[in-house]
Short mmCIF file of C-alpha atoms and ligand atoms in Angstrom, two decimals:
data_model
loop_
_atom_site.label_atom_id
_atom_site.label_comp_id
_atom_site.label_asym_id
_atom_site.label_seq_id
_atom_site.Cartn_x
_atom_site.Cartn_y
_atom_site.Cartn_z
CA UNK O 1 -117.51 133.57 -37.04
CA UNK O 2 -115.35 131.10 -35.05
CA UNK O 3 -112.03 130.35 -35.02
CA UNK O 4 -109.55 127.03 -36.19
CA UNK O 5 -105.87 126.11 -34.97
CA UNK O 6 -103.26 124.73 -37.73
CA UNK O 7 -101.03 122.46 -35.96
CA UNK O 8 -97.81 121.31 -37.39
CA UNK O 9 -96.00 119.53 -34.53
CA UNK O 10 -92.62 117.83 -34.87
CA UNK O 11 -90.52 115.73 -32.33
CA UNK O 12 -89.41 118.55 -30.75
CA UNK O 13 -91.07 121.69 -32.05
CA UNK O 14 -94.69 122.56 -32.75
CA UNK O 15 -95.68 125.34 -35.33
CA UNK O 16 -99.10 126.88 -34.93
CA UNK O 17 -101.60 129.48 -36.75
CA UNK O 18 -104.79 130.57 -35.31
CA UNK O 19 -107.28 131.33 -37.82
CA UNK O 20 -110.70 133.14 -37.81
CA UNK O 21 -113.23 130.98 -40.50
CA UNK O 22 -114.62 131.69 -42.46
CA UNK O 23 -113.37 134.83 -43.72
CA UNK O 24 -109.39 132.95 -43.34
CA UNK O 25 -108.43 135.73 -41.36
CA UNK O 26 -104.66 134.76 -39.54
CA UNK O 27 -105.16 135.84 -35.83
CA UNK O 28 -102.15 134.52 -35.14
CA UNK O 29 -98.79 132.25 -35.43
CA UNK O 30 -96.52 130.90 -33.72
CA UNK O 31 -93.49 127.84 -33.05
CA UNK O 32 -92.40 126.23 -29.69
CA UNK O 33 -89.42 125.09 -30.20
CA UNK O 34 -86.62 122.90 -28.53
CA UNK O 35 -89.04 121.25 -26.56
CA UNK O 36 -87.23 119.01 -24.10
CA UNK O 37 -84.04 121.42 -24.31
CA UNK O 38 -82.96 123.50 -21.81
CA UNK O 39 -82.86 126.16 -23.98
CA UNK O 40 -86.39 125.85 -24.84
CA UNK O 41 -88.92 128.37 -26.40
CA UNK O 42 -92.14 129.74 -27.44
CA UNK O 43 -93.22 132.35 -29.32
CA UNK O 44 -95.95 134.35 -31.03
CA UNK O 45 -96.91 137.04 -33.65
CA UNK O 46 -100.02 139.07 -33.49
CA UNK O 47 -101.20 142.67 -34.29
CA UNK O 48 -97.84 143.15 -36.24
CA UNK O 49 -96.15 142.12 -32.77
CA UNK O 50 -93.85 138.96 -31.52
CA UNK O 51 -92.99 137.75 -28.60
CA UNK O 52 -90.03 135.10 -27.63
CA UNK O 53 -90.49 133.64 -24.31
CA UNK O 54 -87.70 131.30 -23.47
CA UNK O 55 -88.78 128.78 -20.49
CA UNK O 56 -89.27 125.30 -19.70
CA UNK O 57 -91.19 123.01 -22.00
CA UNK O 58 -90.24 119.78 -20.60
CA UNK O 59 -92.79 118.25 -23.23
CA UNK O 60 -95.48 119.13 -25.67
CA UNK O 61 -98.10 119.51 -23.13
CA UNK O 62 -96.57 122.09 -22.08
CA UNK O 63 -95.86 123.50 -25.07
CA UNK O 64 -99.59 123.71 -25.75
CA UNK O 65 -100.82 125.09 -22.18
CA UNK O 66 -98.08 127.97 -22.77
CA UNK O 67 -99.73 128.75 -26.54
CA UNK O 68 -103.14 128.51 -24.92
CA UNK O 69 -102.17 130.84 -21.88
CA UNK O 70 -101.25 133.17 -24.36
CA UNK O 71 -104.22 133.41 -26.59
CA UNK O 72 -106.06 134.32 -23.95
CA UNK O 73 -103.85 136.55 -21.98
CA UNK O 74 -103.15 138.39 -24.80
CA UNK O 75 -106.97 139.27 -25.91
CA UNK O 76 -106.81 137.28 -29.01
CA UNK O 77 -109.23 134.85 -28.07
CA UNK O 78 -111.97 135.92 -25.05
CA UNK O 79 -112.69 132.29 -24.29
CA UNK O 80 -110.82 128.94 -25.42
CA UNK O 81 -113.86 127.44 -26.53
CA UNK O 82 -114.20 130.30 -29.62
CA UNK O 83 -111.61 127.34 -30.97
CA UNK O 84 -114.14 125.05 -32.86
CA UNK O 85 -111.32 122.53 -34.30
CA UNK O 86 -107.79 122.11 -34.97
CA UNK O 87 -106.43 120.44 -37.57
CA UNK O 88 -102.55 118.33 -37.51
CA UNK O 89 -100.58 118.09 -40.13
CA UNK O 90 -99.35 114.49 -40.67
CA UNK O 91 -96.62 114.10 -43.27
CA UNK O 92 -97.37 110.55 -43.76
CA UNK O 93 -100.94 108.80 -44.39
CA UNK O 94 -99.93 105.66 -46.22
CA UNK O 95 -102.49 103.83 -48.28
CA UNK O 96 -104.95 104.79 -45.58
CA UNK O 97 -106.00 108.18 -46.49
CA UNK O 98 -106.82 110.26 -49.88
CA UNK O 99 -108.34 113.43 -48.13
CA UNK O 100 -108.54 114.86 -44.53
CA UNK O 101 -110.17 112.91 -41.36
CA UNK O 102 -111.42 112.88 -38.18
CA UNK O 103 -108.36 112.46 -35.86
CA UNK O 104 -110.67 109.39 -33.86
CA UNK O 105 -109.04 106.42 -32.35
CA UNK O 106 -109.31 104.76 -36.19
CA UNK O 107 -107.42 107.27 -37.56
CA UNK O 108 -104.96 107.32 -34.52
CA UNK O 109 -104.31 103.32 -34.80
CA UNK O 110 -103.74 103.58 -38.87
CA UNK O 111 -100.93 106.49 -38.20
CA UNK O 112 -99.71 104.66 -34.90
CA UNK O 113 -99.40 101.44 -37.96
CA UNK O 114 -97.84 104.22 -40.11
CA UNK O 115 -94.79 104.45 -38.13
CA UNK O 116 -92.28 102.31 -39.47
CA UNK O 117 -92.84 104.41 -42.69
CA UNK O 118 -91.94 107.85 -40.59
CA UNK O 119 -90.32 107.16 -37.45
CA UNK O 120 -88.93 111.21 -37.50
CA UNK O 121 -92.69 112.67 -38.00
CA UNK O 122 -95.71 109.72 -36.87
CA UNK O 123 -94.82 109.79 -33.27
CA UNK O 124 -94.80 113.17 -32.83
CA UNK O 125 -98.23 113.71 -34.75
CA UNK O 126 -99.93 111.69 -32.53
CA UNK O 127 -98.07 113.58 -29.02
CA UNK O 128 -99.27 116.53 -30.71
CA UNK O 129 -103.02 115.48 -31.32
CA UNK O 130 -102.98 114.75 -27.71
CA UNK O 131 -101.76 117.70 -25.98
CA UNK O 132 -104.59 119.91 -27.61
CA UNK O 133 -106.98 117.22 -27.17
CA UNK O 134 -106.33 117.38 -23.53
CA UNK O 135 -106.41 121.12 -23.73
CA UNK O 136 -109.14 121.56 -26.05
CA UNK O 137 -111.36 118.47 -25.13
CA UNK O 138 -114.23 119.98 -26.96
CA UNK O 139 -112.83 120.94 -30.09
CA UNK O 140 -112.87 118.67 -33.33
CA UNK O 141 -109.70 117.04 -34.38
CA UNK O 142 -109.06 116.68 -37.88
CA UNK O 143 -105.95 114.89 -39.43
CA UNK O 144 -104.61 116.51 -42.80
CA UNK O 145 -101.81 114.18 -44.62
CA UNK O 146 -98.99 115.35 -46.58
CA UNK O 147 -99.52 112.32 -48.94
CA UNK O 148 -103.54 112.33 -49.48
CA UNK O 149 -103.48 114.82 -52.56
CA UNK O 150 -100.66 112.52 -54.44
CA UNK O 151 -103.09 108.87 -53.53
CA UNK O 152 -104.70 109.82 -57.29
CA UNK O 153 -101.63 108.42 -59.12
CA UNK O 154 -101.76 105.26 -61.13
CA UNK O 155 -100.08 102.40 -60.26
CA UNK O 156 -97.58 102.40 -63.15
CA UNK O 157 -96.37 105.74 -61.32
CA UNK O 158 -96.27 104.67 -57.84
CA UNK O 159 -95.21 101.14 -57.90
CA UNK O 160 -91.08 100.36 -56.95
CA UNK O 161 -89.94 97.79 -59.85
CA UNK O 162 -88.70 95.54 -57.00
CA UNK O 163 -90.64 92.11 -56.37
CA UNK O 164 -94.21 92.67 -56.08
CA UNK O 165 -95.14 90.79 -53.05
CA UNK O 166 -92.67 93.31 -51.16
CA UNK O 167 -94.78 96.49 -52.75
CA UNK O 168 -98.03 94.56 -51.65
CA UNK O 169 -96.87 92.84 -48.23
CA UNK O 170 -95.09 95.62 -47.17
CA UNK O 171 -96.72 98.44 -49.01
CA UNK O 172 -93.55 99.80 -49.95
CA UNK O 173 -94.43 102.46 -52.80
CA UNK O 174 -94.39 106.30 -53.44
CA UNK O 175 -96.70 107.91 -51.58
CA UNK O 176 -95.08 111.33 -52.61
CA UNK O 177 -95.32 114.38 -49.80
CA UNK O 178 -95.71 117.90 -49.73
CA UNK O 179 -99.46 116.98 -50.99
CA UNK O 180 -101.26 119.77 -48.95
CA UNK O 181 -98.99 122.13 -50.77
CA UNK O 182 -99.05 121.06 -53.97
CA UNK O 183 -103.00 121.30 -53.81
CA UNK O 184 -103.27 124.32 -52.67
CA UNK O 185 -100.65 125.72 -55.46
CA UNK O 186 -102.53 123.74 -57.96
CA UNK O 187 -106.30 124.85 -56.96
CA UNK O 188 -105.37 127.98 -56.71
CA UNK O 189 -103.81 128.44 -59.89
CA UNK O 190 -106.92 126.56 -61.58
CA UNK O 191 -108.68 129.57 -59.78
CA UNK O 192 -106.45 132.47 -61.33
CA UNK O 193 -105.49 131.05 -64.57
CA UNK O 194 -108.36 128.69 -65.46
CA UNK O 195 -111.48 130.25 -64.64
CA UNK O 196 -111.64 127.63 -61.93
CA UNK O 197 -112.14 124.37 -64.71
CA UNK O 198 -110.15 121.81 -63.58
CA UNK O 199 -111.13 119.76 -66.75
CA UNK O 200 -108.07 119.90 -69.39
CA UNK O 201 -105.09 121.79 -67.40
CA UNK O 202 -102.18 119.89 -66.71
CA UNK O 203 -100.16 121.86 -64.17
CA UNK O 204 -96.74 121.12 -63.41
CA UNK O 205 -96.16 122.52 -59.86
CA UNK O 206 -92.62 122.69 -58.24
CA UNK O 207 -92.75 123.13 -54.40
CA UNK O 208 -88.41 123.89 -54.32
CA UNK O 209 -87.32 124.78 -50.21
CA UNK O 210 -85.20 123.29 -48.12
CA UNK O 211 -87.50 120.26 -48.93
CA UNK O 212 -88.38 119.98 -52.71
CA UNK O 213 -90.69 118.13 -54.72
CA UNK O 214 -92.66 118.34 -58.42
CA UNK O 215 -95.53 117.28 -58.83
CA UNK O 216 -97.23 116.71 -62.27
CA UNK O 217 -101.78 117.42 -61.93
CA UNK O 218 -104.49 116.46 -64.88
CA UNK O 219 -107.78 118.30 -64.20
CA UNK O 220 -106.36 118.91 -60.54
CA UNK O 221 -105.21 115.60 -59.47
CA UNK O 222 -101.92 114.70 -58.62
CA UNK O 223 -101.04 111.91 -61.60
CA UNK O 224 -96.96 112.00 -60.23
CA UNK O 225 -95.07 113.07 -57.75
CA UNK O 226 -90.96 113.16 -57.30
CA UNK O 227 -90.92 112.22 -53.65
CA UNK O 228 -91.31 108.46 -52.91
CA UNK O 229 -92.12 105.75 -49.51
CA UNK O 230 -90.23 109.24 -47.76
CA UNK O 231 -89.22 112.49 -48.56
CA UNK O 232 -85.74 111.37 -49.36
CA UNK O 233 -86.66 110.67 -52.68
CA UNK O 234 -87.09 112.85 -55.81
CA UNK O 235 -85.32 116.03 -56.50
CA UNK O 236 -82.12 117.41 -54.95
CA UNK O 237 -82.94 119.00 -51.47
CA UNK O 238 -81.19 121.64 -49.07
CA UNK O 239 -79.49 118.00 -47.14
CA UNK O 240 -80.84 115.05 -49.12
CA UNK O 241 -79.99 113.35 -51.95
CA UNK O 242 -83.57 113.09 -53.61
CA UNK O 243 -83.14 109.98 -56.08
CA UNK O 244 -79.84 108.11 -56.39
CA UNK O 245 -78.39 104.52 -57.12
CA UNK O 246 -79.45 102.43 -54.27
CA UNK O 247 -75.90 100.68 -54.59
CA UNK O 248 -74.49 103.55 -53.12
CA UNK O 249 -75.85 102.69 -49.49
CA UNK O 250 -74.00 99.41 -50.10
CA UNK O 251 -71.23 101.00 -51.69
CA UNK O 252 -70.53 103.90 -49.10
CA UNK O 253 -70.88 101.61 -46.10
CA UNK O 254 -68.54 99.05 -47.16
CA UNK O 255 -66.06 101.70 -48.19
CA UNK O 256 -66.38 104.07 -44.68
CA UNK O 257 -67.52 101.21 -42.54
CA UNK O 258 -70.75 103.32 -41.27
CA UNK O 259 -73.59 101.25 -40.80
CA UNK O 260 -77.07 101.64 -42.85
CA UNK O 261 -77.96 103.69 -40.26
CA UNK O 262 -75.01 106.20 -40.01
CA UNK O 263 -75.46 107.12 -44.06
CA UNK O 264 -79.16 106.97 -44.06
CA UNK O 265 -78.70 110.03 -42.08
CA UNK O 266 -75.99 111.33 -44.15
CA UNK O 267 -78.59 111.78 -47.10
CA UNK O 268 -81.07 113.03 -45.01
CA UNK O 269 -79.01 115.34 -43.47
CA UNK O 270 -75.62 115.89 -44.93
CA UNK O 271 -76.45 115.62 -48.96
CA UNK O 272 -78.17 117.38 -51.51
CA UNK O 273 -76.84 121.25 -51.78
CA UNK O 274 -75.33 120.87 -48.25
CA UNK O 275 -73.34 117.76 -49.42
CA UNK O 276 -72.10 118.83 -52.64
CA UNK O 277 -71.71 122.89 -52.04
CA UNK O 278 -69.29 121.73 -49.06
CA UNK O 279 -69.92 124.95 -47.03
CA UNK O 280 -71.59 123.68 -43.86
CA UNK O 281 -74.80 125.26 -45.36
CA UNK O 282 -77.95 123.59 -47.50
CA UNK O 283 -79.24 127.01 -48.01
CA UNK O 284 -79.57 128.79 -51.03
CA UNK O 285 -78.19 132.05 -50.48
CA UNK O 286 -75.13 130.70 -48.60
CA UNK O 287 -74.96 128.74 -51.90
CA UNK O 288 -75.17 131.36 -54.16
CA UNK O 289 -73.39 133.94 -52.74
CA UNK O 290 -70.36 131.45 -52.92
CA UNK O 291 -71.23 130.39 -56.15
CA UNK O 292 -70.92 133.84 -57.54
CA UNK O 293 -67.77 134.28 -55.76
CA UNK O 294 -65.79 131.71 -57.53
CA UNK O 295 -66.55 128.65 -55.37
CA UNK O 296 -66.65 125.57 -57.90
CA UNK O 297 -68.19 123.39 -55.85
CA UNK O 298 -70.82 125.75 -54.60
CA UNK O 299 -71.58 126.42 -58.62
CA UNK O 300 -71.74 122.53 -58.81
CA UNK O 301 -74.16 121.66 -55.88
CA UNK O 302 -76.58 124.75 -57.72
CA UNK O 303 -75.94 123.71 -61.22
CA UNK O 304 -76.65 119.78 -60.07
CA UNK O 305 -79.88 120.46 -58.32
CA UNK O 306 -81.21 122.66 -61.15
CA UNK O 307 -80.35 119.67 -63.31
CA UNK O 308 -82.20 117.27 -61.55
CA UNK O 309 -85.67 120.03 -61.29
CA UNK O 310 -85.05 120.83 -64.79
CA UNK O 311 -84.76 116.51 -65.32
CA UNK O 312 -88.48 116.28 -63.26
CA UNK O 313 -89.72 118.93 -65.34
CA UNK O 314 -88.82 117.54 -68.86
CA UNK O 315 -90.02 114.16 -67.65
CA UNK O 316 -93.58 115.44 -66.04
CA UNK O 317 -94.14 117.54 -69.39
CA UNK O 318 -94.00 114.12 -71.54
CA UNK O 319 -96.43 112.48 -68.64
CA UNK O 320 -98.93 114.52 -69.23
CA UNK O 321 -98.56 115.07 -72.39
CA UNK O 322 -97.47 119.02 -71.85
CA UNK O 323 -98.05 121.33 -69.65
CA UNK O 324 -100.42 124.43 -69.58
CA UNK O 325 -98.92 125.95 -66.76
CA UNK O 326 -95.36 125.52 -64.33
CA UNK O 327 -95.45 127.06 -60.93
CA UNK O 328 -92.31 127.82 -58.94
CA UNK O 329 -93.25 128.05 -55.04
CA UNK O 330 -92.02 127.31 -51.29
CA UNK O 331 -88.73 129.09 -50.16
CA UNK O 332 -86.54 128.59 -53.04
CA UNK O 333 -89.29 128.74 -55.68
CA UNK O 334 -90.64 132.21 -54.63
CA UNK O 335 -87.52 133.80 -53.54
CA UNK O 336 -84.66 132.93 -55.73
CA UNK O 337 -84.60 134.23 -58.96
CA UNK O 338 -81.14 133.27 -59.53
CA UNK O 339 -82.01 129.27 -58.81
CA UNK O 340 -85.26 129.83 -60.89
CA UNK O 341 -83.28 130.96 -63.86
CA UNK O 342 -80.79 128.44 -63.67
CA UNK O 343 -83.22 125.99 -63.88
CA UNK O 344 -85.40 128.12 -66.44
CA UNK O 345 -82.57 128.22 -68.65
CA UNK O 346 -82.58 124.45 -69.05
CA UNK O 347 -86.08 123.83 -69.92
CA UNK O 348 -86.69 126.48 -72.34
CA UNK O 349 -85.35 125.80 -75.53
CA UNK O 350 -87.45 121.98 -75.31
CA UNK O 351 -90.87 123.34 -74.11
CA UNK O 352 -90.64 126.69 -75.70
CA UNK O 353 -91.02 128.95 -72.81
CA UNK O 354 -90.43 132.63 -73.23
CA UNK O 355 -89.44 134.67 -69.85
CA UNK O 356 -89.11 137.45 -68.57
CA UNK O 357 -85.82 137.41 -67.32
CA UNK O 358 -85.79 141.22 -65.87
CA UNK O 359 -88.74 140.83 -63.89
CA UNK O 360 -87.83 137.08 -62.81
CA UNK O 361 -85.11 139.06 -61.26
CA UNK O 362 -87.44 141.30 -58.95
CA UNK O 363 -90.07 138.82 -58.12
CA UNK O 364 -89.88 137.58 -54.33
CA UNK O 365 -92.69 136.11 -52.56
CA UNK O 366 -95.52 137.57 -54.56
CA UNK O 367 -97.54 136.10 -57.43
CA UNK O 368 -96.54 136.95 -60.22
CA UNK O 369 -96.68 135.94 -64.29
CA UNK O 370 -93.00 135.15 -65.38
CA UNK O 371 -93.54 134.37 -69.06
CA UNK O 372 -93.64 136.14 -71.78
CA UNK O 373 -97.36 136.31 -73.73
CA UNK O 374 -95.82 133.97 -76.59
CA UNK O 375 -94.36 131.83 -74.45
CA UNK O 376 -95.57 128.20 -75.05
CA UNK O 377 -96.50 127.24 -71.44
CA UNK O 378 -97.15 129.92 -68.62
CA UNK O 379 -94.98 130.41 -65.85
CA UNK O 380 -95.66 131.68 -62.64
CA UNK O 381 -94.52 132.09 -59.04
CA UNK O 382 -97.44 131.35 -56.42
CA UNK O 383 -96.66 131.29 -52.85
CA UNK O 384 -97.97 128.49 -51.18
CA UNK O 385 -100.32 128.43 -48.18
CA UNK O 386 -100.63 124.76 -46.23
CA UNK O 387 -101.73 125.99 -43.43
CA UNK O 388 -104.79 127.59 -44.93
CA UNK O 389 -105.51 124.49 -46.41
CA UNK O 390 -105.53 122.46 -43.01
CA UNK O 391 -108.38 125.84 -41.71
CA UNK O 392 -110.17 125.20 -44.59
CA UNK O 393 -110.95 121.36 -43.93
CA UNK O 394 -110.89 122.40 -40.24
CA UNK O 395 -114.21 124.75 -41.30
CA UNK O 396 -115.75 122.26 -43.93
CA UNK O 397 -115.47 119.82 -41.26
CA UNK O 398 -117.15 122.15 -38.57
CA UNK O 399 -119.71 123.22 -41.23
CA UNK O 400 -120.34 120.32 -43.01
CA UNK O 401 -119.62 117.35 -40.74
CA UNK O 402 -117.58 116.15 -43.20
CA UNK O 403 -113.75 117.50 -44.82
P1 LIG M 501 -88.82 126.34 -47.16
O1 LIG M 501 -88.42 124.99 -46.70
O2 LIG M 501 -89.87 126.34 -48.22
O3 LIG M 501 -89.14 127.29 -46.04
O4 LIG M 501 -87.52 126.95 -47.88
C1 LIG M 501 -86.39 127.34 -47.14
C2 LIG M 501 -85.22 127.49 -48.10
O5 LIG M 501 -85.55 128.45 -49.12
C3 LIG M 501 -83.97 128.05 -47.45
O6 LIG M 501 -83.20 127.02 -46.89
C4 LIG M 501 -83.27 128.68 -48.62
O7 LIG M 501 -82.53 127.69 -49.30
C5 LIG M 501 -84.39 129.14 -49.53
N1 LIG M 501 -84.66 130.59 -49.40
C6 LIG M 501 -85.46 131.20 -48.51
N2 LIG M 501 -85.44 132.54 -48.69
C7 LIG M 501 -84.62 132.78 -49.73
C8 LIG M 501 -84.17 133.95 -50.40
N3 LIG M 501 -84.60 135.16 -50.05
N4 LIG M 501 -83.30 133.81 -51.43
C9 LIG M 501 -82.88 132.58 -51.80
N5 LIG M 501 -83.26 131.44 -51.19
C10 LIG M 501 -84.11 131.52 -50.17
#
């Protein structure tokens, strides 16, 4: 038995989850937040317990010494050393990487070359992997990228139709995100539903939360994605626009005067269901409880974005061919049944699905069949589990010497 840390640290926050390997047993979880705020914080659940300790985390350092403090201090580990590796998330990993690696000074200079692709995410990767270096000196570092599962695709669904020397020079492409996800929700489904053959499924899995993506797999790889060079692309979001005219940028800043800048930020921040619903609010049940109130535009912003999954999920079917098997998962996917039959409701009739509409109505958070036996394709809801993913390459890594 020894134990792993799951590390998902932003420019300002860092989300952890202390696992025991290899039985995947969660010890522990946790977020420091606001890091470099005055009204900074960190907390932790254990034993059916949290605690909220608000202090000051003038960086991510800090942030780290307080969550190691409190491992310890609170029994959960005896010695810091039971920590054999900890693994970062890193949203972006570029043409460099198509599985998990060692976070070494290699891997450290291809992210550092990574960040002009994800100025909001790259930087604060690589702060993270050094705080818990410094911490944890002995412990392996592993680096786990949101794009490796999608780096299977074909060309002819990752290459921008713009001149070719810019996709090549540049390597300006879809990469796709959400990849850890979409693996996990994938594998595991090939587990439950296939007898654990990948050969022969094609699984159409929809990670819908505040960020959203599709994602189309053959005999468990990835062969598209929704999401593009960013997460901006794709699907409707909670704030961003997921695909639109690119003349709009050019449009919108000519007619408000913003710079590139300015509305780059509006449709990562001020779009999607947030945009359109008009309510201050990109989240779903703020969205549908207006919706079912009367508000027209809040009916719009839900009625557009299950267009555009229902759009991803037509298209995806004819990629592969069809589909054995659609998964709804992440916050949206397992919780809403009310956005999962709006968007149900538009696929059907084309790929013959039959559901169950009164238990879609009860299922939230658990797995659960939502089709009918004669329905054409199977349809589930899976929660998904990233951080379990990054512990398991954390212990094949350990194991193994190898992710
Ligand atoms: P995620 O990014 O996967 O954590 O998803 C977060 C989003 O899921 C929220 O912003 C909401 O839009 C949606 N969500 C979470 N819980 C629920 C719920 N119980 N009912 C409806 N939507 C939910």
């Amino acid at each position: 038995m020894y134990k792993v840390m799951a590390v998902n640290a932003g420019s300002s926050s860092l989300k952890y989850k202390l696992y025991e390997m290899p039985e995947e047993k969660v010890l522990c979880s946790g977020n420091v937040e606001k890091i470099g705020l005055p009204d900074a914080f960190f907390g932790i659940k254990f034993d059916g317990k949290a605690e909220k300790v608000q202090t000051a985390i003038p960086d991510h350092a800090v942030g780290v010494k307080l969550v190691l403090e409190a491992l310890t201090k609170d029994g959960i580990v005896k010695d810091l050393s039971e920590i054999k590796a900890v693994g970062h998330r890193v949203v972006q990993g570029g043409k460099y990487f198509s599985h998990s690696v060692d976070f070494d000074e290699d891997a450290e200079a291809k992210i550092t070359k990574l960040i002009p692709l994800d100025p909001l995410h790259a930087p604060a990767h690589l702060v993270g992997f050094h705080a818990f270096k410094e911490a944890l000196p002995n412990a392996i570092a592993i680096a786990v990228f949101d794009t490796a599962y999608h780096q299977t695709m074909e060309a002819e669904d990752y290459v921008y139709p713009i001149p070719y020397e810019m996709t090549t020079k540049y390597d300006c492409r879809r990469y796709g995100a959400h990849g850890t996800s979409h693996d996990y929700l994938v594998h595991t489904a090939i587990k439950n539903y296939f007898g654990g053959k990948e050969k022969g499924t094609r699984i159409l899995s929809c990670h819908i939360g505040s960020g959203s993506s599709l994602c189309a797999a053959m005999d468990g790889k990835c062969v598209a994605t929704t999401m593009g060079l960013t997460p901006l692309g794709g699907v409707m979001m909670g704030t961003r626009t997921g695909d639109i005219d690119p003349s709009v940028m050019d449009y919108l800043c000519t007619c408000t005067g913003k710079s590139v800048d300015e509305m780059y930020d509006i449709f990562n921040k001020k779009s999607g269901l947030y945009g359109v619903g008009g309510i201050a609010s990109g989240d779903t049940r703020d969205i549908e409880e207006q919706a079912l109130k009367g508000n027209e535009q809040c009916l719009l912003a839900a009625n557009l974005f299950a267009r555009r999954v229902a759009d991803f999920i037509g298209s995806y079917y004819v990629r592969m061919g069809g589909a054995d098997l659609i998964i709804f998962s992440a916050g949206i996917g397992e919780n809403s049944a009310w956005f999962r039959k709006l968007i149900l409701e538009r696929v059907q009739d084309a790929l013959g699905l039959k559901i169950d509409y009164e238990l879609n109505e009860k299922v939230r958070g658990v797995e659960t069949v939502l089709s009918l036996p004669e329905s054409k394709i199977k349809v589930i809801v899976l929660p998904t589990d990233e951080e379990v993913m990054i512990a398991r390459d954390c212990a094949k890594r350990y194991e193994n010497g190898h992710c």
